[in-house]
Short mmCIF file of C-alpha atoms in Angstrom, two decimals:
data_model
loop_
_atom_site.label_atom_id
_atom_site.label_comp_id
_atom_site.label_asym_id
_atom_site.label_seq_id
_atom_site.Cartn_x
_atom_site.Cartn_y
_atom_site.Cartn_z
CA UNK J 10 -35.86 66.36 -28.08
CA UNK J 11 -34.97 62.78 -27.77
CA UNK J 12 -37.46 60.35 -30.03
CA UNK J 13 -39.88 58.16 -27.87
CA UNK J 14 -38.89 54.48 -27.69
CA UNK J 15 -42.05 52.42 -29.14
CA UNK J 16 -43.60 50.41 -25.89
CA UNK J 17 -44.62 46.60 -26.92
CA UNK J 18 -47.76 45.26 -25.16
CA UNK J 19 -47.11 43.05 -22.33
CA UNK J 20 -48.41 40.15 -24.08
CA UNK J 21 -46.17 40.97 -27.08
CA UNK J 22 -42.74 41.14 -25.13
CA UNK J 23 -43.46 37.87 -23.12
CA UNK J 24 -44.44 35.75 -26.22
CA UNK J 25 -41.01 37.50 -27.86
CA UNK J 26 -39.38 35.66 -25.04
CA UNK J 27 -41.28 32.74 -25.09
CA UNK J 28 -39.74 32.27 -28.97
CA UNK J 29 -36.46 33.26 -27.96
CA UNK J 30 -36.05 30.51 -25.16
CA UNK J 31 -37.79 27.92 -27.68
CA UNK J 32 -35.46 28.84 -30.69
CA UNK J 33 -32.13 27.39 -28.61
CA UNK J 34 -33.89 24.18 -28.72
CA UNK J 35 -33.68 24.00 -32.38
CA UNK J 36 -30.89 26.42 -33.55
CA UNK J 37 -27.51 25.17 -34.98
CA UNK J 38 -24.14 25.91 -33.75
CA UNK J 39 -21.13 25.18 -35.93
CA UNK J 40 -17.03 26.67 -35.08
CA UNK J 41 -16.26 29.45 -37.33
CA UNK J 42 -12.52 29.76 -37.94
CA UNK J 43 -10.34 32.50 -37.81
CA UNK J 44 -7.03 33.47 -37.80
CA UNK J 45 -5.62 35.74 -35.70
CA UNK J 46 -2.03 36.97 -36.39
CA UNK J 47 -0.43 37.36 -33.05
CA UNK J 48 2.73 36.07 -32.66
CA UNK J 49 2.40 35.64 -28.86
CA UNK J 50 -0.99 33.97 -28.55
CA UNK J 51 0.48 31.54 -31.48
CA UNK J 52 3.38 30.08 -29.31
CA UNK J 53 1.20 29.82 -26.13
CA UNK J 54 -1.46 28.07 -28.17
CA UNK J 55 1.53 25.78 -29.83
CA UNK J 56 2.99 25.00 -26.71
CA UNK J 57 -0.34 24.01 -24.79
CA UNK J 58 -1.11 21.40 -27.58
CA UNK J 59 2.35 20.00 -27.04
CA UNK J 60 2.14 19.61 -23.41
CA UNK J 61 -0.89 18.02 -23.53
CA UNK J 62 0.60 15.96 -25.94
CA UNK J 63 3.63 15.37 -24.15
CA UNK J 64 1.85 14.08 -21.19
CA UNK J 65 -0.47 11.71 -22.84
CA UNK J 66 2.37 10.24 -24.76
CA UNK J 67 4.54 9.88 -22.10
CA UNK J 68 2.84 9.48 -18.98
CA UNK J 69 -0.28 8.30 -19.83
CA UNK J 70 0.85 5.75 -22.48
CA UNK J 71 4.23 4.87 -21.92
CA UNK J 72 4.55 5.24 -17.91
CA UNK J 73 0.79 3.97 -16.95
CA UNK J 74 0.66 1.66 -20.45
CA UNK J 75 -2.87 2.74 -20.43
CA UNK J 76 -2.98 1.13 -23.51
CA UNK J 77 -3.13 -2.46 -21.83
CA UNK J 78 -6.29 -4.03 -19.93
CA UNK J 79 -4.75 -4.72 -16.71
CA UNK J 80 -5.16 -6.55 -13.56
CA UNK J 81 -4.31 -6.45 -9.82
CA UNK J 82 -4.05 -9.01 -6.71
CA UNK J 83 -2.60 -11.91 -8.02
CA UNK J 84 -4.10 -15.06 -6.27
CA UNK J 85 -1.15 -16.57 -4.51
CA UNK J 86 0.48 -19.43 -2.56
CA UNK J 87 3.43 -18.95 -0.01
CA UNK J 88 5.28 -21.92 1.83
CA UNK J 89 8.25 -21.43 3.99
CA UNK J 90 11.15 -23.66 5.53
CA UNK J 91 13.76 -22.82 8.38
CA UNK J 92 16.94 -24.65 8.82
CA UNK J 93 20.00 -24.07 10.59
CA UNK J 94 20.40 -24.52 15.02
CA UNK J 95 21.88 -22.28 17.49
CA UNK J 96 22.74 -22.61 21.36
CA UNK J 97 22.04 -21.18 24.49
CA UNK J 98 23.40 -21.70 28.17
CA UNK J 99 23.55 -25.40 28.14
CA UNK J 100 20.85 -26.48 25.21
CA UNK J 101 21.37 -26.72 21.49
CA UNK J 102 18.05 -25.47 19.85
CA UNK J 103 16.52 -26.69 16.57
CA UNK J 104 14.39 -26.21 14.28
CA UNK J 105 11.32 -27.42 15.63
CA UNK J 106 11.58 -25.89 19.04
CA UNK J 107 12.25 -22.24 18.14
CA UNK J 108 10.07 -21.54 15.06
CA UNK J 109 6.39 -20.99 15.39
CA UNK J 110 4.24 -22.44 14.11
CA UNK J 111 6.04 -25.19 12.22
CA UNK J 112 3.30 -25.63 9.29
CA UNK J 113 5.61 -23.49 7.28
CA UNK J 114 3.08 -20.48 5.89
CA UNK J 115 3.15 -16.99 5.11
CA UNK J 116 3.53 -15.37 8.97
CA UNK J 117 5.69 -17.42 11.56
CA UNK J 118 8.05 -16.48 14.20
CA UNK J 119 11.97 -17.65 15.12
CA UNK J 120 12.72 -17.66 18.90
CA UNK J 121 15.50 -15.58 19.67
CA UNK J 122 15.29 -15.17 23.46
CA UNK J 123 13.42 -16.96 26.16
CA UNK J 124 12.36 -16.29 29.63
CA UNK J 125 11.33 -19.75 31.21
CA UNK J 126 9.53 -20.12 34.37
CA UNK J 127 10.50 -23.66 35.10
CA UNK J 128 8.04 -26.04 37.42
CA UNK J 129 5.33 -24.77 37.51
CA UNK J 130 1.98 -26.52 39.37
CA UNK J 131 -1.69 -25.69 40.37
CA UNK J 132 -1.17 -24.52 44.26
CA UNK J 133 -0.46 -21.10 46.07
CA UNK J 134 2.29 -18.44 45.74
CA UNK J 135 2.65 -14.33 45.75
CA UNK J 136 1.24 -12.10 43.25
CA UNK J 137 3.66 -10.56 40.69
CA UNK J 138 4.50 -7.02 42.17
CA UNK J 139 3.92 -5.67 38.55
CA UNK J 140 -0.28 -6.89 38.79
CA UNK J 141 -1.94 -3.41 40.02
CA UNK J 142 -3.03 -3.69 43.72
CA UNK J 143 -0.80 -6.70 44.68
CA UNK J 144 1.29 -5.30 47.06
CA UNK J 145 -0.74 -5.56 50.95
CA UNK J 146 1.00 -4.85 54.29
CA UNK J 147 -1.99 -6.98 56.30
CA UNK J 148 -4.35 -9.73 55.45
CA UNK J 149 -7.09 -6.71 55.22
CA UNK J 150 -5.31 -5.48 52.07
CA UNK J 151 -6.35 -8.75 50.50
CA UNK J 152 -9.64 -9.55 48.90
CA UNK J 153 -10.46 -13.75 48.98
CA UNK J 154 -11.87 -14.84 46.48
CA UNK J 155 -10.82 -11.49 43.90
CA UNK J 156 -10.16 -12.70 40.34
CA UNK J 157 -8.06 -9.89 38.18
CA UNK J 158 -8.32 -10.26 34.86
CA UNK J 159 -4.59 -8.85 34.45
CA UNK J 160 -2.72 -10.87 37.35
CA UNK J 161 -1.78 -14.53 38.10
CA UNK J 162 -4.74 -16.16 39.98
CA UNK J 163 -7.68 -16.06 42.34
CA UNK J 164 -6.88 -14.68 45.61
CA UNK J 165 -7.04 -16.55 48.64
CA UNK J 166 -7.25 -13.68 51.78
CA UNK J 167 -3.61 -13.50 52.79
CA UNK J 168 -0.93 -11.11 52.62
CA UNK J 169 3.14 -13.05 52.14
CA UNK J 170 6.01 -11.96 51.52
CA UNK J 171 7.17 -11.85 47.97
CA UNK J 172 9.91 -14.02 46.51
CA UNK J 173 12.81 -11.69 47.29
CA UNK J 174 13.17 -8.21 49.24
CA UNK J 175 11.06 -7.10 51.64
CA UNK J 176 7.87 -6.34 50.08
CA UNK J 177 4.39 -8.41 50.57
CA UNK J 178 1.81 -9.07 47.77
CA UNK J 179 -1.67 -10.50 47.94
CA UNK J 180 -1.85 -14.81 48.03
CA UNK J 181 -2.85 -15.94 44.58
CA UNK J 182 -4.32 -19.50 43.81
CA UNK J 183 -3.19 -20.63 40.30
CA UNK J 184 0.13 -21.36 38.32
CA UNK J 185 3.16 -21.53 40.86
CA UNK J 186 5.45 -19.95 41.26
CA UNK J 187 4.13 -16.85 38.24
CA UNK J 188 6.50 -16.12 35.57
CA UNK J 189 8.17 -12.79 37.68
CA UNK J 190 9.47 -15.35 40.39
CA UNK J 191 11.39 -17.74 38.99
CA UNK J 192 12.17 -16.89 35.58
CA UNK J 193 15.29 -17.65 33.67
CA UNK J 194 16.59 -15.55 30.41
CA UNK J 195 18.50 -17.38 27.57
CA UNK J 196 19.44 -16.05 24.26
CA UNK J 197 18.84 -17.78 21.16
CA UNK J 198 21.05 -15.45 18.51
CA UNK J 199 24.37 -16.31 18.85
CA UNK J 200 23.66 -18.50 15.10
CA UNK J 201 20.64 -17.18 14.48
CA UNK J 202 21.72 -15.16 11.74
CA UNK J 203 22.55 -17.99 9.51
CA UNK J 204 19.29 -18.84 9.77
CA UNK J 205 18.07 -19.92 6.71
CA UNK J 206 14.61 -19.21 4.70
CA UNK J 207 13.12 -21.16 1.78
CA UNK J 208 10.46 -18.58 0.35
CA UNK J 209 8.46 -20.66 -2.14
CA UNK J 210 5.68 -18.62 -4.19
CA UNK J 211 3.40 -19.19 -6.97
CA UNK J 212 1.69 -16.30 -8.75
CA UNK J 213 -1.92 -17.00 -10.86
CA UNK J 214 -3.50 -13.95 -12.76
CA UNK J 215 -7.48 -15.81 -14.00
CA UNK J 216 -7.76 -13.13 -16.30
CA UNK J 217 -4.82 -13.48 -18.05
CA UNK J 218 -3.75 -17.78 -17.88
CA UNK J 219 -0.72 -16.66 -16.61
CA UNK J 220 1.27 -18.45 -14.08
CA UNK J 221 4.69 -18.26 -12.58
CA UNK J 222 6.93 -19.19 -9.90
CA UNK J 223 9.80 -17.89 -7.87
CA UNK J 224 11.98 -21.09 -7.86
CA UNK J 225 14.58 -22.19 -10.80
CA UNK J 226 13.47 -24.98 -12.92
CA UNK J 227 16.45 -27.33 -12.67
CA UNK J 228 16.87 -30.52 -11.43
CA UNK J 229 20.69 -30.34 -10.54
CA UNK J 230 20.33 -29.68 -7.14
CA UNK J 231 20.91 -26.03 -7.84
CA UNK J 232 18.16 -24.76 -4.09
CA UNK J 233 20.98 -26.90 -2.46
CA UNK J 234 24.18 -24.80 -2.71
CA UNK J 235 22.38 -21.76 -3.76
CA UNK J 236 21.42 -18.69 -1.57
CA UNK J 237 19.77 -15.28 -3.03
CA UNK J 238 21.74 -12.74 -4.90
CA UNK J 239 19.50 -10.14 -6.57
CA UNK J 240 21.69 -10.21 -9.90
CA UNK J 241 22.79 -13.87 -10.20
CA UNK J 242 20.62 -15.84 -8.13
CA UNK J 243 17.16 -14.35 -8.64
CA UNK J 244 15.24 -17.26 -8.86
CA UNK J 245 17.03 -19.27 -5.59
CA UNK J 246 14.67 -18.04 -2.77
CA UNK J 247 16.76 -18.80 0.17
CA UNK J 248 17.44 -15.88 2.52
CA UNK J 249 19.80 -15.84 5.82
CA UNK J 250 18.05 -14.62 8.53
CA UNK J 251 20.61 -11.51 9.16
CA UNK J 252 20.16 -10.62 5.41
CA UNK J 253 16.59 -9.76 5.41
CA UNK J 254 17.56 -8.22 8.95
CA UNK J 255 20.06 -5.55 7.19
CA UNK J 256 18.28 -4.91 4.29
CA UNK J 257 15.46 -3.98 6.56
CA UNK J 258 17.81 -1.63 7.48
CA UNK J 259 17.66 -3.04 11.54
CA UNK J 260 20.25 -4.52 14.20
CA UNK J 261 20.06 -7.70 14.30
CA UNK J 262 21.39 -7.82 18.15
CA UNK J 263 18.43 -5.10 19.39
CA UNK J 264 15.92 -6.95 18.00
CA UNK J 265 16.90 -10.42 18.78
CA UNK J 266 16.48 -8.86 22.18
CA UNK J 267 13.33 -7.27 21.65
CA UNK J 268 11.57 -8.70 19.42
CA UNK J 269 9.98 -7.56 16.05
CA UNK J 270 8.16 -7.84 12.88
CA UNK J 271 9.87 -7.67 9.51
CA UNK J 272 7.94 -7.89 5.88
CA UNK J 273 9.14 -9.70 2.67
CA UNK J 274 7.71 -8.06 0.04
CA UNK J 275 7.05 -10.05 -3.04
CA UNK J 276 6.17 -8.11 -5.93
CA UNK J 277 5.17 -9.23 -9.38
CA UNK J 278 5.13 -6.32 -11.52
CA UNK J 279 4.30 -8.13 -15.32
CA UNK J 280 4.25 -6.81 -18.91
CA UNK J 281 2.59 -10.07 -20.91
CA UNK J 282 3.00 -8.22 -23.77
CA UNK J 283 6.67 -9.09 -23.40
CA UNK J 284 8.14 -12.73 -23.31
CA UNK J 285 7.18 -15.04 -19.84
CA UNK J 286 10.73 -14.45 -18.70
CA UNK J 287 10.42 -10.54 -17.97
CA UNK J 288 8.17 -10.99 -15.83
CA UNK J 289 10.45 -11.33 -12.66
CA UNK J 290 9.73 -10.82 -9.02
CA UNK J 291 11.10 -7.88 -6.71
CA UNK J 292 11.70 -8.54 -2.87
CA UNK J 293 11.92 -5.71 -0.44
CA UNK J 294 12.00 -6.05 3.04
CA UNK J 295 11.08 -3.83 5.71
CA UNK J 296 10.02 -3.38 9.91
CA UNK J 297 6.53 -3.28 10.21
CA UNK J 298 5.99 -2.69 14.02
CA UNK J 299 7.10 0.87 14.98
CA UNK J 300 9.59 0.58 16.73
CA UNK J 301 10.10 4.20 17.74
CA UNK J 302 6.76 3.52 19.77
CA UNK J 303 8.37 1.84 23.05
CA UNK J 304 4.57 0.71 23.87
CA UNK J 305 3.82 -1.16 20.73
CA UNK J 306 7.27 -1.64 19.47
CA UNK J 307 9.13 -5.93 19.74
CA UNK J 308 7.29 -8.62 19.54
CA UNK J 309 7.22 -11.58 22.05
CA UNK J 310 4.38 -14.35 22.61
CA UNK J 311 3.96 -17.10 25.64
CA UNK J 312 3.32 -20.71 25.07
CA UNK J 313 4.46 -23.65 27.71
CA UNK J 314 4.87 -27.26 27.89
CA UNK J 315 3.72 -29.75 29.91
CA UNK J 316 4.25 -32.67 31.67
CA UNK J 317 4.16 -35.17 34.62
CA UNK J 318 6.19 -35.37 37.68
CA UNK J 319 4.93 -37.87 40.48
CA UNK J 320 1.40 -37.77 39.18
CA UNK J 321 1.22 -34.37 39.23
CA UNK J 322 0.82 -31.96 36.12
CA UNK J 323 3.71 -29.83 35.56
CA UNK J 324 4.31 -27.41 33.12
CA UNK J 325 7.19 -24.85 31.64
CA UNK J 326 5.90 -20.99 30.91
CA UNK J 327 7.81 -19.63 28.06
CA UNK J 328 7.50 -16.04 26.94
CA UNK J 329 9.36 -15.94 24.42
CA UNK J 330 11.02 -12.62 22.00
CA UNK J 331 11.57 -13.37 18.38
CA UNK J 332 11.60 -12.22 14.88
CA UNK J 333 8.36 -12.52 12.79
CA UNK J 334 8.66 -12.84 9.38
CA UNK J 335 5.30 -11.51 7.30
CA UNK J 336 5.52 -12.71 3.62
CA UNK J 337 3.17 -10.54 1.79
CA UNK J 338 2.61 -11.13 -2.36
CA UNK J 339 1.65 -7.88 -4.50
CA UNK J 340 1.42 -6.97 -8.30
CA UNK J 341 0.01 -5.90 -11.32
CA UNK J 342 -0.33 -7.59 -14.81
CA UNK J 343 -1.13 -6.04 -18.04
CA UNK J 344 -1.73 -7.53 -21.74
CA UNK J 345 -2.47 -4.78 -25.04
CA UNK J 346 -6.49 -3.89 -25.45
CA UNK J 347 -8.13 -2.29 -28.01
CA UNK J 348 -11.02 -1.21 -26.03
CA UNK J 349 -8.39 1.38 -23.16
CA UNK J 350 -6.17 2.03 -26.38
CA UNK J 351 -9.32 3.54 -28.23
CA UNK J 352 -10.69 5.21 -25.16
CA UNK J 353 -7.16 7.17 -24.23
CA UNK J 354 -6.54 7.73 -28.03
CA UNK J 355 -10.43 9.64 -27.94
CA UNK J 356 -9.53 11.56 -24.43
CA UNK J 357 -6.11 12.78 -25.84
CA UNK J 358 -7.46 14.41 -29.09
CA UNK J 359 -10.17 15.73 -27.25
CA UNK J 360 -7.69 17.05 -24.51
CA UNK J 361 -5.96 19.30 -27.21
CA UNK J 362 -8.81 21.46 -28.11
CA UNK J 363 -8.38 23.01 -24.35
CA UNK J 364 -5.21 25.14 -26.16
CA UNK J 365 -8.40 26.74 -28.26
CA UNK J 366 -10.45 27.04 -25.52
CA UNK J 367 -7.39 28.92 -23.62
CA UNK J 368 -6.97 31.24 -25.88
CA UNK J 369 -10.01 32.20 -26.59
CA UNK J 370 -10.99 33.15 -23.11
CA UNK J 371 -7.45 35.16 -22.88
CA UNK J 372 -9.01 36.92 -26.70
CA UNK J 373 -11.89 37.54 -25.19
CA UNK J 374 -10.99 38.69 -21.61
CA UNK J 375 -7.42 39.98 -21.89
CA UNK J 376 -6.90 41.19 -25.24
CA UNK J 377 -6.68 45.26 -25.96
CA UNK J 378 -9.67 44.98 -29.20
CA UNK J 379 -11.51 41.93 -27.28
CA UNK J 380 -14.86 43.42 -29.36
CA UNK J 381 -13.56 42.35 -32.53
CA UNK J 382 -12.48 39.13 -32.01
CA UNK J 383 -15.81 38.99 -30.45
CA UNK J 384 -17.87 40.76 -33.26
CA UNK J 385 -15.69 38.50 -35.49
CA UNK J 386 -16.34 35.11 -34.06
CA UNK J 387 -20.06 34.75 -33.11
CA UNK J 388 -22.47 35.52 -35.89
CA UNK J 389 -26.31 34.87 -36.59
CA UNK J 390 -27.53 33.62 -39.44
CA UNK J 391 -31.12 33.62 -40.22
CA UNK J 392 -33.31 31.25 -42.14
CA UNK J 393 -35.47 34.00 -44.61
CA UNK J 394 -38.22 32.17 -46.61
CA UNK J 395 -37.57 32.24 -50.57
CA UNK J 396 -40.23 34.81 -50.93
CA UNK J 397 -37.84 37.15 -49.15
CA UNK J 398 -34.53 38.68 -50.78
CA UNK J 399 -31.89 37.16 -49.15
CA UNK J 400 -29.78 40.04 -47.43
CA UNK J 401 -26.31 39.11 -48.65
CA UNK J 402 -23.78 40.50 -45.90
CA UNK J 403 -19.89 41.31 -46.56
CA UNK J 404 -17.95 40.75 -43.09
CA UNK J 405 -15.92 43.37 -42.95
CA UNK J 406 -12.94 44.07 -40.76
CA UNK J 407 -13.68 46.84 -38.61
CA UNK J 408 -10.39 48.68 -37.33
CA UNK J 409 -8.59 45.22 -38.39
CA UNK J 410 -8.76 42.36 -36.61
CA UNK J 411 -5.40 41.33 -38.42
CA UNK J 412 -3.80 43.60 -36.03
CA UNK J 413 -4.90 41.75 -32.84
#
């Protein structure tokens, strides 16, 4: 017959709890070491540590140079000149009438095409037969006095026939004739891709003092024979118009036509902890419209130009279809720091000890004599007062934990 297990009080077992939740406040943990001779948990524990170490060293330190204090955004200044002229049916263009605006800053636009709509005046004329609702076959079709936001002019209350064929749109009061009337196409970029582009930029990084420019510092007239090579002419920031175009990887012809928006990346990449002159910029170019969306894809703008015939104000409409050119200045600057150098160096040798932790999880969870290691590696100790003989305690190797 089985011996009855003593039963503790109620008040006993609780305060037996009580002492065992308040003795983790003030008990003492400390790693206990032990080897365990298994040739297969060795190399997986070996190789861990050197990954980790591998990564920290290379990546961490020697890709990201986490070791440096760094900084990003340079404060920057851009200024831009065109040169060069090109021709159209019966006009030589220049410089100031095809680039836009002329102030010379980071965004502007070269004309390449041009639809003009030539004399026009304040008076009467047919709606454009693209404005929704403009065509009418009576007067009744026709609202007087209608304003649409997305057409030509206020209507007046009669129904005419339209510039050419046979079709009738609503009266308009406003700019006459409108631009679908009387337009005329010329195209600008027969030359333009000789174009030429002064890109002049100045880099600051506050945190470092350290300043730097994108233009030689000679005095031989070097900018004035020079154009950019990326090997021998680095620091001569003069692009031709078609060069930017290819490298962009676009046709120039398609979108002189069409229009578009191409970016000049400008990126200053710099390792201060290396002399002032490796610290060089990198241009890339790219479209930034996209173009394989016909509704948002070319660019094109209106502007016109007016003047006086007879007294009477006159003005050219010009919608014109050009290239924009979008200068935009990245980069990144880093100088040696003790404080990110002592910080990685901490998370690195703190990073190893997951090889230990590894392993033992796969000791206690995977391996065949799991209780040993177990039995082995945690062990109580308790404080006995000096009044008490101190039970001394052999550890023992039960069934060998050598042969783990």
């Amino acid at each position: 017959m089985a011996a009855a297990q003593p039963k503790y009080p109620a008040g006993a077992t609780a305060r037996r709890l009580a002492r065992g939740c308040w003795s983790a406040l003030w008990d003492y943990e400390t790693p206990k070491v032990i080897v365990v001779r298994n040739r297969r948990l060795g190399v997986l524990y070996r190789a861990v540590q050197l990954l980790i170490l591998l990564y920290f060293v290379w990546y961490v330190f020697i890709v990201q140079k986490s070791y440096q204090e760094s900084e990003t955004g340079p404060e920057s200044s851009i200024i831009t000149k065109v040169k060069g002229i090109t021709t159209s049916e019966h006009k030589v263009w220049d410089v100031e009438e095809y680039v836009k605006p002329p102030e010379g800053g980071s965004v502007f636009s070269i004309i390449t095409r041009v639809e003009a709509t030539h004399s026009q005046t304040q008076g009467t004329c047919p709606e454009s037969i693209r404005v929704h609702n403009a065509t009418c076959l009576s007067d009744a079709d026709c609202v007087a006095g209608e304003l649409n936001m997305l057409g030509n002019g206020l209507r007046t209350g009669r129904c005419v026939p339209y510039y050419q064929g046979p079709s009738k749109t609503c009266e308009v009061f406003g700019w006459c004739p409108v631009e679908d009337g009387a337009s005329v196409s010329q195209f600008l970029g027969t030359m333009a891709p000789n174009f030429t582009i002064l890109i002049k930029n100045s880099i600051h990084y506050p945190k470092f003092h350290f300043s730097k420019g994108n233009i030689a510092d000679r005095t031989d007239g070097y900018l004035k024979r020079c154009t950019f090579h990326e090997a021998s002419d680095l620091y001569c920031p003069i692009f031709k118009l078609g060069f930017i175009v290819e490298k962009a990887g676009e046709s120039f012809t398609e979108l002189a036509h069409k229009g578009g928006v191409i970016g000049v990346i400008i990126n200053w990449d710099c390792d201060l902890d290396l002399p002032a002159s490796e610290c060089n910029p990198k241009y890339s170019f790219r479209r930034l419209d996209p173009k394989h969306v016909p509704a948002s894809s070319g660019y094109n703008f209106r502007f016109a130009k007016y003047y006086k015939i007879n007294g009477t104000t006159t003005r050219t409409l010009i919608k014109a279809y050009g290239i924009r050119i979008d200068v935009i200045v990245h980069g990144q600057a880093g100088k040696f720091s003790l404080i990110p150098t002592i910080i990685n160096l901490a998370t690195a040798l703190t990073s190893v000890g997951v090889g230990s932790f590894l392993c033992d999880w796969i000791l206690l969870t995977f391996m065949n004599k799991n209780k040993v290691y177990s039995h082995k590696k945690f062990d109580k100790m308790v404080d006995t007062p000096a009044s008490e003989p101190a039970q001394a305690s052999t550890p023992t190797d039960p069934k060998g934990l050598a042969q783990l």
